[in-house]
Amino acid sequence: GAVVSQHPSRVICKSGTSVKIECRSLDFQATTMFWYRQFPKQSLMLMATSNEGSKATYEQGVEKDKFLINHASLTLSTLTVTSAHPEDSSFYICSARRGVETQYFGPGTRLLVL
Amino acid sequence: EDQVTQSPEALRLQEGESSSLNCSYTVSGLRGLFWYRQDPGKGPEFLFTLYSAGEEKEKERLKATLTKKESFLHITAPKPEDSATYLCAVQAAYSGGGADGLTFGKGTHLIIQP
């Protein structure tokens, strides 16, 4: 139990385009999902908290107009990187909270913006 | 501001050589401390959640302990397949504003040599 999937696993796009990443909890319902970003040899940095049916809460320094988050159902959250630039290239990882505390993570999406 | 510091940054052990990884934390009221394992290019895999000082949890060759200031991940008689980056994270009792994510340390990169 507690499986989280992400799609796509890897994406390459041109500068200026938008990219959508999906995060799904496969065997449980998650009222809260999270989006993290991880740069090479760095730890995970929280970008935003996504609650089903309400607006996401963004961490300081994360542009909400650039990183659009939608949590349309209890099993699906999406992150759209709008007008992507090379500096947005990173490893994006989502997590879903099961129960009160524990977050289970997806396998991550590697984004490369050329 | 919540902070998590892990040491050492990297650790190389011989197969069967037991050791401990350290996670020191400062948080405004601990709601939970989490240990994850991360393999290269993958999302973190959940290992343990600890809630209060004195608590211990075990899983195969791993044992996690918690005090009011730090947590240890003890690895007994490790095998090469235990090689990974081990991440420690904390969740504060109150994050405020709807943001509710984890604060991660930078991790300990563990290599077990056969």
PDB file of N, CA, C and O in Angstrom, chain B residues 6-7 14 28 31 50 52 56 59 64 67 72 78 85-86 92 101 106 111 114:
ATOM      1  N   GLN B   6      22.363  16.835   8.993  1.00  0.00           N
ATOM      2  CA  GLN B   6      22.732  15.427   9.008  1.00  0.00           C
ATOM      3  C   GLN B   6      24.246  15.267   8.924  1.00  0.00           C
ATOM      4  O   GLN B   6      24.925  16.017   8.225  1.00  0.00           O
ATOM      5  N   SER B   7      24.744  14.280   9.630  1.00  0.00           N
ATOM      6  CA  SER B   7      26.184  13.982   9.576  1.00  0.00           C
ATOM      7  C   SER B   7      26.404  12.485   9.708  1.00  0.00           C
ATOM      8  O   SER B   7      25.600  11.783  10.334  1.00  0.00           O
ATOM      9  N   GLN B  14      32.644  -1.099   5.224  1.00  0.00           N
ATOM     10  CA  GLN B  14      32.789  -2.444   4.693  1.00  0.00           C
ATOM     11  C   GLN B  14      31.515  -3.226   5.011  1.00  0.00           C
ATOM     12  O   GLN B  14      30.840  -2.959   6.024  1.00  0.00           O
ATOM     13  N   SER B  28      10.043  24.177  15.909  1.00  0.00           N
ATOM     14  CA  SER B  28       9.105  24.805  16.852  1.00  0.00           C
ATOM     15  C   SER B  28       8.005  23.820  17.209  1.00  0.00           C
ATOM     16  O   SER B  28       6.867  23.948  16.763  1.00  0.00           O
ATOM     17  N   ARG B  31       6.253  17.563  15.428  1.00  0.00           N
ATOM     18  CA  ARG B  31       5.062  16.759  15.167  1.00  0.00           C
ATOM     19  C   ARG B  31       5.478  15.359  14.730  1.00  0.00           C
ATOM     20  O   ARG B  31       4.780  14.388  14.988  1.00  0.00           O
ATOM     21  N   LEU B  50       9.060   8.850  13.756  1.00  0.00           N
ATOM     22  CA  LEU B  50       9.224   8.889  15.205  1.00  0.00           C
ATOM     23  C   LEU B  50       8.510  10.128  15.716  1.00  0.00           C
ATOM     24  O   LEU B  50       8.599  11.195  15.109  1.00  0.00           O
ATOM     25  N   SER B  52       8.111  10.923  19.507  1.00  0.00           N
ATOM     26  CA  SER B  52       8.484  11.479  20.801  1.00  0.00           C
ATOM     27  C   SER B  52       9.825  10.918  21.264  1.00  0.00           C
ATOM     28  O   SER B  52      10.227   9.805  20.876  1.00  0.00           O
ATOM     29  N   GLU B  56      11.754   4.268  19.603  1.00  0.00           N
ATOM     30  CA  GLU B  56      12.651   3.511  18.738  1.00  0.00           C
ATOM     31  C   GLU B  56      11.815   2.687  17.774  1.00  0.00           C
ATOM     32  O   GLU B  56      10.747   2.184  18.138  1.00  0.00           O
ATOM     33  N   LYS B  59      13.604  -1.978  11.494  1.00  0.00           N
ATOM     34  CA  LYS B  59      13.186  -2.632  10.261  1.00  0.00           C
ATOM     35  C   LYS B  59      14.415  -3.300   9.664  1.00  0.00           C
ATOM     36  O   LYS B  59      15.346  -2.618   9.231  1.00  0.00           O
ATOM     37  N   ALA B  64      15.941   3.170  14.189  1.00  0.00           N
ATOM     38  CA  ALA B  64      15.915   4.616  14.365  1.00  0.00           C
ATOM     39  C   ALA B  64      15.546   4.944  15.803  1.00  0.00           C
ATOM     40  O   ALA B  64      14.656   4.319  16.383  1.00  0.00           O
ATOM     41  N   THR B  67      15.785  11.541  20.297  1.00  0.00           N
ATOM     42  CA  THR B  67      15.877  12.310  21.535  1.00  0.00           C
ATOM     43  C   THR B  67      15.250  13.670  21.260  1.00  0.00           C
ATOM     44  O   THR B  67      14.741  13.924  20.171  1.00  0.00           O
ATOM     45  N   PHE B  72      19.033   9.147  15.542  1.00  0.00           N
ATOM     46  CA  PHE B  72      20.087   8.313  14.983  1.00  0.00           C
ATOM     47  C   PHE B  72      19.452   7.196  14.150  1.00  0.00           C
ATOM     48  O   PHE B  72      18.411   6.646  14.518  1.00  0.00           O
ATOM     49  N   PRO B  78      25.618  -4.021   7.752  1.00  0.00           N
ATOM     50  CA  PRO B  78      25.053  -3.624   6.454  1.00  0.00           C
ATOM     51  C   PRO B  78      25.537  -4.468   5.295  1.00  0.00           C
ATOM     52  O   PRO B  78      26.626  -5.050   5.332  1.00  0.00           O
ATOM     53  N   THR B  85      21.317   7.173  -0.253  1.00  0.00           N
ATOM     54  CA  THR B  85      21.342   8.388   0.550  1.00  0.00           C
ATOM     55  C   THR B  85      20.185   8.313   1.538  1.00  0.00           C
ATOM     56  O   THR B  85      19.052   8.045   1.157  1.00  0.00           O
ATOM     57  N   TYR B  86      20.492   8.517   2.801  1.00  0.00           N
ATOM     58  CA  TYR B  86      19.480   8.466   3.848  1.00  0.00           C
ATOM     59  C   TYR B  86      19.129   9.892   4.269  1.00  0.00           C
ATOM     60  O   TYR B  86      19.994  10.669   4.660  1.00  0.00           O
ATOM     61  N   ALA B  92       6.914  20.296  11.730  1.00  0.00           N
ATOM     62  CA  ALA B  92       6.642  21.094  12.913  1.00  0.00           C
ATOM     63  C   ALA B  92       5.193  20.905  13.345  1.00  0.00           C
ATOM     64  O   ALA B  92       4.320  20.576  12.541  1.00  0.00           O
ATOM     65  N   GLY B 101       4.508  21.033   4.879  1.00  0.00           N
ATOM     66  CA  GLY B 101       5.457  20.078   4.334  1.00  0.00           C
ATOM     67  C   GLY B 101       6.555  19.731   5.303  1.00  0.00           C
ATOM     68  O   GLY B 101       6.571  20.147   6.458  1.00  0.00           O
ATOM     69  N   LYS B 106      20.274  17.460   4.344  1.00  0.00           N
ATOM     70  CA  LYS B 106      20.925  17.225   3.058  1.00  0.00           C
ATOM     71  C   LYS B 106      21.223  15.757   2.809  1.00  0.00           C
ATOM     72  O   LYS B 106      21.575  15.374   1.692  1.00  0.00           O
ATOM     73  N   ILE B 111      27.817   4.309   1.442  1.00  0.00           N
ATOM     74  CA  ILE B 111      28.323   3.296   0.505  1.00  0.00           C
ATOM     75  C   ILE B 111      28.809   2.109   1.312  1.00  0.00           C
ATOM     76  O   ILE B 111      29.634   2.267   2.221  1.00  0.00           O
ATOM     77  N   PRO B 114      31.558  -4.386  -0.677  1.00  0.00           N
ATOM     78  CA  PRO B 114      31.554  -5.834  -0.432  1.00  0.00           C
ATOM     79  C   PRO B 114      32.907  -6.307   0.125  1.00  0.00           C
ATOM     80  O   PRO B 114      33.931  -5.678  -0.082  1.00  0.00           O
TER      81      PRO B 114
END
